Coordinates of C-alpha atoms and ligand atoms in Angstrom, one line a residue:
Chain A
M1 CA -19.6 -11.7 -23.2
A2 CA -22.4 -10.5 -20.9
K3 CA -22.0 -11.8 -17.4
R4 CA -24.5 -11.9 -14.5
I5 CA -24.1 -9.8 -11.4
D6 CA -24.9 -11.0 -7.9
V7 CA -25.0 -8.4 -5.2
S8 CA -25.3 -9.4 -1.5
G9 CA -25.5 -7.2 1.6
L10 CA -24.2 -4.1 -0.1
T11 CA -24.0 -0.9 1.9
A12 CA -22.4 2.3 0.6
F13 CA -21.2 5.4 2.5
Y14 CA -20.3 9.0 1.8
G15 CA -18.0 9.6 4.7
S16 CA -20.1 8.7 7.7
H17 CA -23.4 9.1 5.8
R18 CA -25.0 5.8 4.9
A19 CA -26.5 6.3 1.4
I20 CA -27.8 2.8 0.7
D21 CA -28.2 -0.1 3.1
D22 CA -27.9 -3.8 2.7
I23 CA -28.9 -4.3 -0.9
S24 CA -29.0 -7.8 -2.4
M25 CA -30.1 -8.6 -5.9
S26 CA -29.2 -10.4 -9.1
V27 CA -28.9 -8.9 -12.6
E28 CA -29.5 -11.4 -15.4
P29 CA -27.1 -11.4 -18.4
R30 CA -28.4 -10.3 -21.8
S31 CA -31.3 -8.5 -20.3
V32 CA -32.3 -5.0 -19.3
T33 CA -32.7 -4.2 -15.6
A34 CA -34.3 -0.9 -14.7
F35 CA -33.8 0.9 -11.3
I36 CA -36.7 3.2 -10.3
G37 CA -37.4 5.1 -7.2
P38 CA -37.7 8.7 -5.8
S39 CA -34.8 11.1 -6.0
G40 CA -32.1 10.6 -3.4
C41 CA -33.0 6.9 -2.7
G42 CA -29.5 5.9 -3.9
K43 CA -30.1 4.5 -7.4
S44 CA -27.0 6.3 -8.8
T45 CA -24.9 5.4 -5.7
F46 CA -25.9 1.8 -6.1
L47 CA -25.2 1.8 -9.8
R48 CA -21.7 3.3 -9.2
T49 CA -20.8 0.6 -6.7
L50 CA -21.3 -2.0 -9.5
N51 CA -18.2 -0.7 -11.4
R52 CA -16.3 0.6 -8.4
M53 CA -16.9 4.2 -9.4
H54 CA -18.4 5.0 -6.0
E55 CA -15.0 4.9 -4.3
V56 CA -13.8 7.7 -6.7
T57 CA -15.9 10.2 -4.7
P58 CA -14.0 11.5 -1.7
G59 CA -15.2 9.6 1.3
G60 CA -16.9 7.0 -0.8
R61 CA -16.8 3.5 0.9
V62 CA -18.5 0.2 0.3
E63 CA -19.3 -2.9 2.4
G64 CA -20.7 -6.1 1.0
K65 CA -20.2 -8.2 -2.0
V66 CA -20.5 -7.8 -5.8
M67 CA -19.9 -10.9 -7.9
L68 CA -19.5 -10.7 -11.7
D69 CA -20.1 -14.4 -12.6
D70 CA -17.7 -15.9 -10.1
E71 CA -15.3 -13.0 -9.7
D72 CA -15.6 -10.9 -6.5
L73 CA -15.3 -7.3 -7.7
Y74 CA -14.3 -6.1 -4.3
G75 CA -11.7 -8.8 -3.7
A76 CA -8.4 -7.9 -2.3
Q77 CA -6.5 -8.6 -5.5
V78 CA -8.9 -6.8 -7.8
D79 CA -7.8 -3.6 -9.5
P80 CA -10.7 -1.2 -9.8
V81 CA -9.3 0.1 -13.1
S82 CA -9.7 -3.4 -14.7
V83 CA -13.2 -3.6 -13.2
R84 CA -14.1 -0.4 -15.0
R85 CA -12.7 -1.8 -18.2
T86 CA -15.1 -4.7 -17.9
I87 CA -18.2 -2.7 -16.9
G88 CA -18.9 0.3 -19.0
M89 CA -20.9 3.3 -17.9
V90 CA -23.0 6.0 -19.5
F91 CA -23.8 9.1 -17.6
Q92 CA -26.8 11.4 -17.2
R93 CA -25.2 14.3 -19.0
P94 CA -23.6 13.3 -22.3
N95 CA -19.8 13.7 -21.7
P96 CA -17.8 13.0 -24.8
F97 CA -14.3 14.4 -24.4
P98 CA -14.6 17.9 -25.8
T99 CA -10.9 18.1 -26.7
M100 CA -11.2 15.0 -28.9
S101 CA -12.6 14.2 -32.3
I102 CA -15.6 11.9 -32.7
Y103 CA -13.2 9.2 -33.9
D104 CA -10.8 9.7 -30.9
N105 CA -13.7 9.6 -28.5
V106 CA -14.7 6.1 -29.6
A107 CA -11.1 5.0 -29.8
A108 CA -10.2 6.4 -26.4
G109 CA -11.0 3.2 -24.4
L110 CA -9.2 1.1 -27.0
R111 CA -6.1 3.2 -26.8
L112 CA -6.2 2.9 -23.0
N113 CA -6.1 -0.8 -23.5
G114 CA -3.0 -0.4 -25.6
Q115 CA -4.6 -1.0 -29.0
K116 CA -2.6 1.1 -31.5
R117 CA -2.9 -0.4 -35.0
K118 CA -4.8 2.0 -37.2
R119 CA -6.7 -0.8 -39.0
D120 CA -8.0 -2.4 -35.9
L121 CA -9.0 1.0 -34.5
D122 CA -10.8 2.0 -37.7
E123 CA -12.7 -1.2 -37.7
T124 CA -13.8 -1.1 -34.1
V125 CA -14.7 2.6 -34.3
E126 CA -16.9 1.9 -37.3
R127 CA -18.5 -1.2 -35.7
S128 CA -19.1 0.7 -32.4
L129 CA -20.6 3.7 -34.1
K130 CA -22.9 1.4 -36.2
G131 CA -23.8 -0.4 -33.0
A132 CA -24.8 2.9 -31.4
N133 CA -26.9 3.8 -34.5
L134 CA -24.7 6.8 -35.1
W135 CA -22.5 5.8 -38.0
N136 CA -24.6 7.3 -40.8
E137 CA -24.9 10.6 -39.1
V138 CA -21.1 11.1 -38.4
K139 CA -19.2 9.0 -41.0
D140 CA -18.4 12.2 -42.9
R141 CA -17.1 14.1 -40.0
L142 CA -15.2 11.6 -37.8
N143 CA -12.4 14.2 -37.3
K144 CA -14.7 16.9 -36.1
P145 CA -15.0 17.5 -32.3
G146 CA -17.7 15.4 -30.6
S147 CA -18.9 18.5 -28.8
G148 CA -20.4 19.7 -32.1
L149 CA -23.1 17.0 -32.1
S150 CA -26.6 17.4 -30.8
G151 CA -27.3 16.1 -27.2
G152 CA -28.9 12.9 -28.4
Q153 CA -26.0 12.2 -30.8
Q154 CA -23.5 13.0 -28.1
Q155 CA -25.2 10.5 -25.8
R156 CA -25.1 7.8 -28.6
L157 CA -21.4 8.7 -29.1
C158 CA -20.9 8.0 -25.4
I159 CA -22.6 4.7 -25.8
A160 CA -20.4 3.9 -28.8
R161 CA -17.4 4.8 -26.7
A162 CA -18.5 2.5 -23.9
I163 CA -19.3 -0.5 -26.1
A164 CA -16.1 -0.1 -28.2
V165 CA -14.1 -1.9 -25.5
Q166 CA -16.6 -4.8 -25.5
P167 CA -17.6 -4.6 -21.8
Q168 CA -19.5 -7.4 -20.0
V169 CA -22.0 -5.0 -18.5
L170 CA -23.3 -1.6 -19.5
L171 CA -24.5 0.7 -16.7
M172 CA -26.6 3.7 -17.6
D173 CA -27.6 6.5 -15.2
E174 CA -30.7 8.3 -16.5
P175 CA -29.2 8.4 -20.0
C176 CA -32.2 10.2 -21.5
S177 CA -33.1 12.7 -18.8
A178 CA -31.2 15.5 -20.6
L179 CA -32.6 14.6 -24.1
D180 CA -35.7 15.5 -26.2
P181 CA -38.4 12.8 -26.8
I182 CA -37.1 11.9 -30.3
S183 CA -33.5 11.4 -29.1
T184 CA -34.9 9.5 -26.1
L185 CA -36.7 7.1 -28.5
A186 CA -33.5 6.6 -30.5
I187 CA -31.7 5.6 -27.3
E188 CA -34.5 3.3 -26.2
D189 CA -34.4 1.5 -29.5
L190 CA -30.7 1.2 -29.2
I191 CA -31.0 -0.3 -25.7
S192 CA -33.3 -3.0 -27.0
E193 CA -30.8 -3.8 -29.7
L194 CA -27.8 -3.9 -27.3
K195 CA -29.4 -6.2 -24.8
S196 CA -28.7 -9.2 -27.1
R197 CA -25.0 -8.6 -26.5
F198 CA -24.7 -6.9 -23.1
T199 CA -26.0 -7.0 -19.6
I200 CA -27.7 -3.7 -19.2
V201 CA -28.7 -1.8 -16.1
I202 CA -30.5 1.5 -16.5
V203 CA -31.6 4.0 -13.9
T204 CA -34.6 6.0 -15.0
H205 CA -36.9 8.6 -13.6
N206 CA -39.4 7.8 -16.3
M207 CA -41.8 5.0 -15.5
Q208 CA -43.0 4.5 -19.0
Q209 CA -39.4 4.2 -20.1
A210 CA -38.8 1.4 -17.5
A211 CA -41.9 -0.3 -18.7
R212 CA -40.8 0.0 -22.4
V213 CA -37.2 -1.1 -22.2
S214 CA -36.6 -3.3 -19.2
D215 CA -37.2 -7.0 -18.6
R216 CA -36.8 -6.6 -14.8
T217 CA -37.4 -3.7 -12.6
A218 CA -36.1 -2.9 -9.2
F219 CA -37.8 -0.4 -7.0
F220 CA -35.8 1.6 -4.4
N221 CA -37.1 3.7 -1.6
L222 CA -36.1 5.5 1.5
A223 CA -37.9 5.8 4.8
A224 CA -37.3 9.5 5.1
V225 CA -34.9 12.2 3.9
G226 CA -31.4 11.4 5.4
E227 CA -32.3 7.7 5.9
P228 CA -30.4 5.3 3.7
G229 CA -32.1 4.0 0.5
R230 CA -33.2 0.4 0.4
L231 CA -34.2 -2.1 -2.3
I232 CA -38.0 -2.6 -1.9
E233 CA -38.5 -5.3 -4.5
I234 CA -37.2 -6.5 -7.8
D235 CA -39.3 -8.6 -10.2
E236 CA -40.3 -9.0 -13.8
T237 CA -41.2 -5.6 -15.2
E238 CA -44.7 -6.7 -16.2
R239 CA -45.4 -7.8 -12.6
I240 CA -44.0 -4.7 -11.0
F241 CA -46.2 -2.5 -13.2
S242 CA -49.4 -4.7 -13.0
N243 CA -49.3 -6.5 -9.7
P244 CA -46.4 -5.6 -7.4
S245 CA -46.0 -7.5 -4.2
V246 CA -45.3 -4.5 -2.0
Q247 CA -47.8 -1.7 -1.4
A248 CA -45.1 1.1 -1.6
T249 CA -44.2 0.0 -5.1
E250 CA -47.8 0.2 -6.2
D251 CA -48.2 3.7 -4.6
Y252 CA -45.1 4.9 -6.4
I253 CA -46.0 3.6 -9.7
S254 CA -49.6 4.8 -9.6
G255 CA -48.3 8.2 -8.6
R256 CA -49.9 8.0 -5.2
F257 CA -46.4 8.4 -3.7
G258 CA -46.4 10.8 -0.7
Chain B
M1 CA -31.4 46.9 -20.4
E2 CA -33.1 48.9 -23.1
T3 CA -36.7 48.4 -23.9
T4 CA -37.6 49.3 -27.5
S5 CA -40.9 50.7 -26.7
T6 CA -44.0 49.3 -28.4
S7 CA -45.8 51.2 -25.7
A8 CA -44.8 54.4 -27.4
Q9 CA -48.2 54.6 -29.1
A10 CA -49.9 54.5 -25.7
P11 CA -49.0 56.8 -23.0
P12 CA -46.3 55.0 -20.9
P13 CA -47.8 53.5 -17.8
A14 CA -46.3 54.6 -14.5
D15 CA -43.5 52.1 -14.1
P16 CA -41.9 52.5 -10.7
A17 CA -38.6 51.0 -11.8
D18 CA -38.3 53.5 -14.7
G19 CA -38.2 56.6 -12.7
R20 CA -38.9 60.2 -13.8
S21 CA -36.4 60.7 -16.6
A22 CA -37.4 57.6 -18.4
T23 CA -41.0 58.4 -18.5
A24 CA -40.1 61.8 -19.8
T25 CA -37.8 60.6 -22.6
A26 CA -39.7 57.5 -23.6
P27 CA -42.4 59.1 -25.8
V28 CA -39.9 61.3 -27.6
K29 CA -37.1 58.7 -28.4
G30 CA -39.2 55.6 -28.2
K31 CA -36.6 54.2 -25.8
A32 CA -36.5 53.9 -22.1
V33 CA -33.1 54.0 -20.3
R34 CA -33.0 53.3 -16.6
P35 CA -31.0 56.0 -14.8
G36 CA -28.9 53.4 -12.9
D37 CA -27.8 51.9 -16.2
K38 CA -27.0 55.3 -17.6
V39 CA -24.8 56.2 -14.6
F40 CA -23.1 52.9 -14.7
R41 CA -22.5 53.1 -18.4
G42 CA -21.1 56.6 -18.1
L43 CA -18.8 55.5 -15.3
S44 CA -17.4 52.5 -16.9
R45 CA -17.0 54.2 -20.3
G46 CA -15.4 57.2 -18.6
S47 CA -12.9 55.2 -16.6
G48 CA -12.0 53.1 -19.6
I49 CA -11.3 56.1 -21.7
T50 CA -9.3 57.7 -18.9
L51 CA -7.2 54.6 -18.5
L52 CA -6.5 54.5 -22.2
V53 CA -5.6 58.2 -22.3
I54 CA -3.2 57.9 -19.3
M55 CA -1.5 54.9 -20.9
A56 CA -1.1 56.6 -24.2
A57 CA 0.4 59.7 -22.5
I58 CA 2.9 57.5 -20.6
A59 CA 3.8 55.7 -23.8
A60 CA 4.2 58.9 -25.7
F61 CA 6.4 60.4 -23.0
L62 CA 8.6 57.4 -22.8
A63 CA 8.9 57.1 -26.5
Y64 CA 9.8 60.8 -26.8
R65 CA 12.5 60.6 -24.2
A66 CA 13.9 57.4 -25.6
S67 CA 14.0 58.9 -29.1
I68 CA 16.1 61.8 -27.9
A69 CA 18.7 59.4 -26.5
V70 CA 18.7 57.0 -29.4
S71 CA 19.1 59.8 -32.0
K72 CA 22.4 60.9 -30.5
N73 CA 23.7 57.4 -30.0
S74 CA 26.9 56.7 -32.0
V75 CA 26.5 52.9 -32.1
N76 CA 23.7 50.5 -32.9
F77 CA 21.3 50.6 -30.0
L78 CA 20.0 47.1 -30.5
T79 CA 23.3 45.2 -31.0
A80 CA 26.1 47.1 -29.3
F81 CA 27.7 45.6 -26.2
E82 CA 28.5 48.6 -24.2
W83 CA 26.7 51.2 -22.0
N84 CA 28.4 54.6 -22.2
P85 CA 25.7 57.2 -22.6
Q86 CA 27.8 59.9 -20.8
G87 CA 30.7 59.3 -23.3
D88 CA 31.5 61.7 -26.2
P89 CA 30.0 60.7 -28.5
P90 CA 27.5 58.7 -26.4
A91 CA 27.6 54.9 -27.1
F92 CA 25.1 52.5 -25.7
G93 CA 23.4 49.3 -26.8
I94 CA 21.2 46.6 -25.3
G95 CA 22.9 43.5 -26.8
V96 CA 24.1 42.1 -23.4
L97 CA 20.9 43.2 -21.6
A98 CA 18.7 41.5 -24.1
F99 CA 20.8 38.3 -24.0
G100 CA 20.9 38.3 -20.3
T101 CA 17.2 39.0 -19.8
V102 CA 16.0 36.4 -22.4
V103 CA 18.5 33.7 -21.3
S104 CA 17.9 34.0 -17.6
S105 CA 14.1 34.0 -18.1
L106 CA 14.3 31.0 -20.4
I107 CA 16.3 29.1 -17.9
A108 CA 13.7 30.0 -15.3
M109 CA 10.8 28.8 -17.4
V110 CA 12.5 25.6 -18.4
I111 CA 13.0 24.7 -14.8
A112 CA 9.9 26.3 -13.3
V113 CA 7.1 25.3 -15.6
P114 CA 7.4 21.5 -15.4
V115 CA 8.0 21.6 -11.7
A116 CA 5.1 23.9 -11.1
V117 CA 2.7 21.8 -13.2
G118 CA 3.8 18.7 -11.4
I119 CA 3.2 20.3 -8.0
A120 CA -0.1 21.7 -9.1
L121 CA -1.3 18.3 -10.3
F122 CA -0.1 16.7 -7.1
V123 CA -2.0 19.2 -5.0
S124 CA -5.1 19.1 -7.1
H125 CA -5.4 15.4 -8.0
Y126 CA -3.0 13.2 -5.9
A127 CA -2.5 14.6 -2.5
P128 CA -4.9 13.6 0.2
R129 CA -7.0 16.5 1.3
R130 CA -5.3 16.8 4.7
L131 CA -2.0 17.4 2.9
A132 CA -3.3 19.4 -0.1
A133 CA -4.7 22.4 1.8
P134 CA -1.6 23.1 3.9
L135 CA 0.6 22.6 0.8
A136 CA -1.5 25.1 -1.2
Y137 CA -1.2 27.5 1.7
V138 CA 2.5 27.3 1.9
I139 CA 2.8 27.9 -1.9
D140 CA 0.6 30.9 -1.5
L141 CA 2.9 32.3 1.2
L142 CA 5.9 31.8 -1.0
A143 CA 4.3 34.0 -3.7
A144 CA 4.1 36.8 -1.2
V145 CA 7.7 36.9 -0.2
P146 CA 9.3 40.2 -1.3
S147 CA 11.8 39.9 -4.1
I148 CA 14.6 41.5 -2.1
I149 CA 14.4 38.6 0.3
Y150 CA 14.8 36.2 -2.6
G151 CA 17.8 38.3 -3.7
L152 CA 19.5 38.2 -0.3
W153 CA 18.9 34.5 0.0
G154 CA 20.3 34.0 -3.5
A155 CA 23.4 36.0 -2.8
L156 CA 24.1 34.6 0.6
F157 CA 23.0 31.0 0.1
L158 CA 22.4 30.1 -3.5
V159 CA 25.6 31.6 -4.9
P160 CA 28.1 29.7 -2.7
Y161 CA 25.9 26.6 -2.8
L162 CA 25.9 26.5 -6.6
D163 CA 29.7 26.6 -6.7
G164 CA 29.9 22.8 -6.8
L165 CA 27.3 22.5 -9.5
T166 CA 28.9 25.1 -11.8
R167 CA 32.3 23.4 -11.5
W168 CA 30.7 20.1 -12.3
L169 CA 28.9 21.6 -15.3
D170 CA 32.1 23.2 -16.5
Q171 CA 34.0 20.0 -16.2
F172 CA 31.6 17.6 -17.9
L173 CA 29.6 19.9 -20.1
G174 CA 32.2 22.5 -20.8
W175 CA 32.7 21.3 -24.3
T176 CA 29.2 22.7 -25.2
T177 CA 30.7 26.3 -24.8
V178 CA 27.5 27.3 -23.1
F179 CA 28.6 25.6 -19.8
E180 CA 32.2 26.5 -20.2
M181 CA 33.7 28.8 -17.5
S182 CA 36.4 31.2 -18.6
N183 CA 37.6 31.3 -15.1
P184 CA 36.8 28.2 -13.1
G185 CA 36.3 29.0 -9.5
S186 CA 34.9 32.5 -10.0
P187 CA 31.8 33.0 -7.8
A188 CA 28.5 31.9 -9.4
R189 CA 27.1 35.4 -9.8
S190 CA 26.1 34.5 -13.3
I191 CA 23.1 34.5 -15.6
F192 CA 22.7 30.8 -14.9
T193 CA 22.4 31.4 -11.1
V194 CA 19.9 34.3 -11.9
G195 CA 17.9 31.8 -14.0
I196 CA 17.7 29.3 -11.1
L197 CA 16.7 32.1 -8.6
L198 CA 14.1 33.4 -11.0
A199 CA 12.7 29.8 -11.4
I200 CA 12.3 29.6 -7.6
M201 CA 10.6 33.0 -7.6
V202 CA 8.1 32.3 -10.3
L203 CA 7.3 28.8 -9.2
P204 CA 4.6 29.8 -6.7
I205 CA 2.6 31.9 -9.1
I206 CA 2.7 29.3 -11.9
T207 CA 1.8 26.6 -9.4
N208 CA -1.1 28.5 -8.0
V209 CA -2.7 29.5 -11.3
S210 CA -2.2 26.0 -12.7
R211 CA -3.7 24.4 -9.6
E212 CA -6.8 26.6 -9.9
V213 CA -7.2 25.7 -13.5
F214 CA -6.8 22.0 -12.8
L215 CA -9.4 22.1 -10.0
Q216 CA -11.8 23.7 -12.4
A217 CA -11.5 21.0 -15.1
P218 CA -15.1 19.7 -15.2
K219 CA -15.5 16.5 -13.2
M220 CA -17.8 14.9 -15.8
Y221 CA -14.9 14.3 -18.1
E222 CA -12.7 12.9 -15.4
E223 CA -15.6 10.5 -14.6
A224 CA -15.9 9.6 -18.3
A225 CA -12.2 8.7 -18.4
L226 CA -12.3 6.7 -15.1
A227 CA -15.4 4.8 -16.2
L228 CA -13.5 3.7 -19.4
G229 CA -10.9 2.2 -17.1
A230 CA -8.3 5.0 -17.2
T231 CA -5.7 5.0 -14.5
R232 CA -5.2 8.2 -12.5
W233 CA -2.5 9.5 -14.8
E234 CA -4.5 8.6 -17.9
T235 CA -7.5 10.4 -16.5
I236 CA -5.3 13.5 -16.0
R237 CA -3.9 13.2 -19.5
T238 CA -7.3 12.8 -21.2
S239 CA -9.5 15.1 -19.2
V240 CA -7.5 17.5 -17.0
L241 CA -4.5 18.6 -19.0
P242 CA -6.4 19.4 -22.2
F243 CA -8.6 21.8 -20.1
G244 CA -5.5 23.1 -18.3
R245 CA -3.5 23.8 -21.5
S246 CA -4.5 27.4 -22.0
G247 CA -4.3 27.9 -18.2
I248 CA -0.8 26.5 -18.1
I249 CA 0.2 28.8 -20.9
S250 CA -1.4 31.8 -19.2
A251 CA 0.2 30.9 -15.9
S252 CA 3.6 30.6 -17.6
M253 CA 3.2 34.0 -19.1
L254 CA 2.5 35.5 -15.7
G255 CA 5.6 33.8 -14.5
L256 CA 7.6 34.9 -17.5
G257 CA 6.4 38.4 -17.1
R258 CA 7.7 38.5 -13.6
A259 CA 11.0 36.9 -14.6
L260 CA 11.6 39.3 -17.4
G261 CA 11.0 42.3 -15.2
E262 CA 12.5 41.1 -12.0
T263 CA 14.8 43.8 -10.6
M264 CA 15.9 43.6 -7.0
A265 CA 16.7 39.9 -6.8
V266 CA 18.7 40.0 -10.0
A267 CA 20.6 43.1 -9.0
T268 CA 21.5 41.5 -5.7
V269 CA 22.8 38.3 -7.2
L270 CA 24.3 39.2 -10.6
S271 CA 27.7 40.7 -10.9
P272 CA 27.2 43.3 -13.6
G273 CA 29.2 43.5 -16.8
F274 CA 28.9 44.5 -20.4
L275 CA 31.2 41.9 -22.1
F276 CA 29.1 39.7 -24.3
S277 CA 29.7 36.0 -23.9
W278 CA 27.9 32.7 -24.5
H279 CA 29.3 31.3 -21.3
I280 CA 26.2 31.5 -19.1
L281 CA 28.2 30.4 -16.0
D282 CA 30.6 33.4 -16.2
P283 CA 29.9 36.3 -13.9
G284 CA 29.4 39.7 -15.6
S285 CA 26.2 40.2 -17.5
G286 CA 23.0 42.1 -17.1
T287 CA 19.3 42.3 -17.6
F288 CA 17.2 45.3 -18.6
A289 CA 15.6 45.8 -15.2
Q290 CA 18.8 45.1 -13.3
N291 CA 20.7 47.6 -15.5
I292 CA 18.1 50.3 -15.0
A293 CA 18.1 49.8 -11.2
A294 CA 21.8 49.9 -11.0
K295 CA 22.4 52.9 -13.2
F296 CA 19.4 55.1 -12.8
N297 CA 20.5 57.0 -9.7
E298 CA 23.9 58.1 -11.0
A299 CA 22.7 58.8 -14.5
D300 CA 22.3 62.3 -15.8
D301 CA 19.2 63.3 -17.9
F302 CA 20.7 61.9 -21.1
G303 CA 21.7 58.6 -19.3
R304 CA 18.2 58.3 -18.0
D305 CA 16.7 58.7 -21.4
A306 CA 19.0 55.9 -22.6
L307 CA 17.8 53.7 -19.8
I308 CA 14.2 54.5 -20.7
A309 CA 15.0 53.4 -24.2
S310 CA 16.2 50.1 -22.9
G311 CA 13.0 49.8 -20.8
L312 CA 10.9 50.3 -23.9
V313 CA 12.7 47.3 -25.5
L314 CA 11.8 45.2 -22.5
F315 CA 8.2 46.3 -22.9
V316 CA 8.2 45.3 -26.5
I317 CA 9.6 41.9 -25.6
T318 CA 6.9 41.4 -23.0
L319 CA 4.2 42.4 -25.6
L320 CA 5.6 39.9 -28.1
V321 CA 5.7 37.1 -25.6
N322 CA 2.1 37.8 -24.6
G323 CA 1.0 37.9 -28.3
A324 CA 2.7 34.6 -28.9
A325 CA 0.8 33.1 -26.0
R326 CA -2.5 34.4 -27.2
W327 CA -1.9 33.0 -30.6
I328 CA -1.0 29.6 -29.2
I329 CA -4.2 29.6 -27.1
A330 CA -6.4 30.7 -30.0
R331 CA -5.0 28.2 -32.4
R332 CA -6.9 25.2 -31.1
K333 CA -10.1 27.0 -29.9
E334 CA -12.3 24.5 -31.7
Y335 CA -11.1 21.7 -29.4
S336 CA -10.8 23.7 -26.2
G337 CA -13.0 23.0 -23.3
A338 CA -14.6 26.4 -23.7
N339 CA -17.3 25.2 -26.2
A340 CA -18.0 21.9 -24.3
Ligands
LIG401 N1 -21.0 13.1 -3.7 C1 -21.8 12.9 -2.7 N2 -21.4 13.2 -1.4 C2 -22.2 13.0 -0.3 N3 -23.4 12.5 -0.4 C3 -23.9 12.2 -1.6 C4 -23.1 12.3 -2.8 N4 -23.9 11.9 -3.9 C5 -25.1 11.5 -3.3 N5 -25.1 11.6 -2.0 C6 -26.2 11.3 -1.1 O1 -26.5 9.9 -1.3 C7 -27.9 9.7 -1.3 C8 -28.3 9.0 -2.6 O2 -28.1 9.8 -3.7 P1 -28.1 9.3 -5.2 O3 -27.5 8.0 -5.3 O4 -27.6 10.4 -6.1 O5 -29.7 9.1 -5.4 P2 -30.6 9.0 -6.7 O6 -29.6 8.7 -7.8 O7 -31.5 7.9 -6.4 O8 -31.3 10.3 -6.9 C9 -28.6 11.1 -1.2 O9 -28.9 11.2 0.2 C10 -27.5 12.0 -1.5 O10 -27.6 13.2 -0.7
LIG402 MG1 -29.2 9.8 -9.6

């Protein structure tokens, strides 16, 4: 498990609007990579090109290359559905299926993969909920709807749902921005635990969070509103926050961003 | 808005939004009501009450007239298979009408609901946008076609066209009794044909309402399913249909309401009759609305009262159907998208 990602020359469009331009980077396995940058610079768009979710948006189109180890994700033979089974995603707003129980939420991905045996499901559901630090809070109400949980619990349920199918990579788009500080800490702890098993990419608005959880940090920026977003630099998190090599990064991090 | 006034101890400050009356009443009642709210509340309450009174009056009038007829009836009103209110003694019952109405509407729903849901899903989730918009527009147009047009089309086109199908059904499924024709070759002016025509008539409304509901299913759950590696159909099954469920039921009820009460189209296609039979391919049956339309003009006062009584039964059936739908929708509230 846990593969590396190599992106080269990636450009993404919404219709004719070029949202991100010519991005190349590598994401190391079993590590946390954080994306930071001002709103609208294309962090979410870029993240969604990594599991081929971008093309779900009407008009969404991608040029360039994304390699998962030695498999080209945009190769002609590749089924986007199987890409998404290998690369899990957690969204900004917790989105457990409201019509399903907690148990069924976690089992949803497994069932899509054709797993039906109750014993296997039980086992994986328990392991995933434990993995998401949620088991103790929900083990007595697995058959209650997931929408009855608190926001932070719902987000951890979404993480459990994503890791239940044993993905190679876990993408998270501002997973804590809708949560209170305590729930945020719980998720950050969880991320630190998960990185021993998964390759994790996290978009965050919160610079302290990037500094706390990530090993490497990528800074994105855009020249002006309406211009495509670009990768400015990617480096060890410590370096980005102490001694970045580009002035714009330093300006952004120190809050001197104009 | 009502402001429970803590400012009652102090003289109320000149509040421009409160107006004169409020400043006058506030110290007395400890409550300030804005005149705009007062007028609006009065209006809405008044019109609500008026509506209820009018409806109660109509219901009382119909029930009174119906009871006159039913009390002089010499046969069981609910089960008799004849319509002879001008006879001596009067004899009329709704057996055939109830059967014809319910069976034709059931046939219509069995055909229309799956097709409509399929079309709605296609328009909302499969069709490319260039195709979806014109398709939705055409379906909207179909919903606006007057029912007499459907009736004429049914009588002139559908009835002869269905001849082959009814013969085929009679030949291969005749052993089920239901599809047996007493008189093979008789024109297809039957409850079965009416059911098919009604299906076509209610298709647009069920499709439109379902499409709206499917489009309103929150995108965040579709994304959740897609990101788990769901195919398009699996996405629809996990995060569109569950939200659409109550909408589909409501849409079907709208369609069923129209099918149960449809008059002109049925009257144009069906050859009327009062012989009860399980053979839905045989001509000669009736529905509540069709029977009223066909008999009302020639009927004397007593005959009209009898027709009103039959109309009340249709009303009760519609109420029961609606109640059942609400019950189904309410049953799984906990899991519905409403408390997402
Ligand atoms: N669904 C969409 N349709 C069209 N343009 C979009 C859509 N989503 C995002 N964009 C555009 O793409 C650019 C990048 O947006 P996004 O990836 O959401 O940035 P970020 O996540 O960094 O705030 C913005 O200019 C935004 O307007
Ligand atoms: Mg974003």
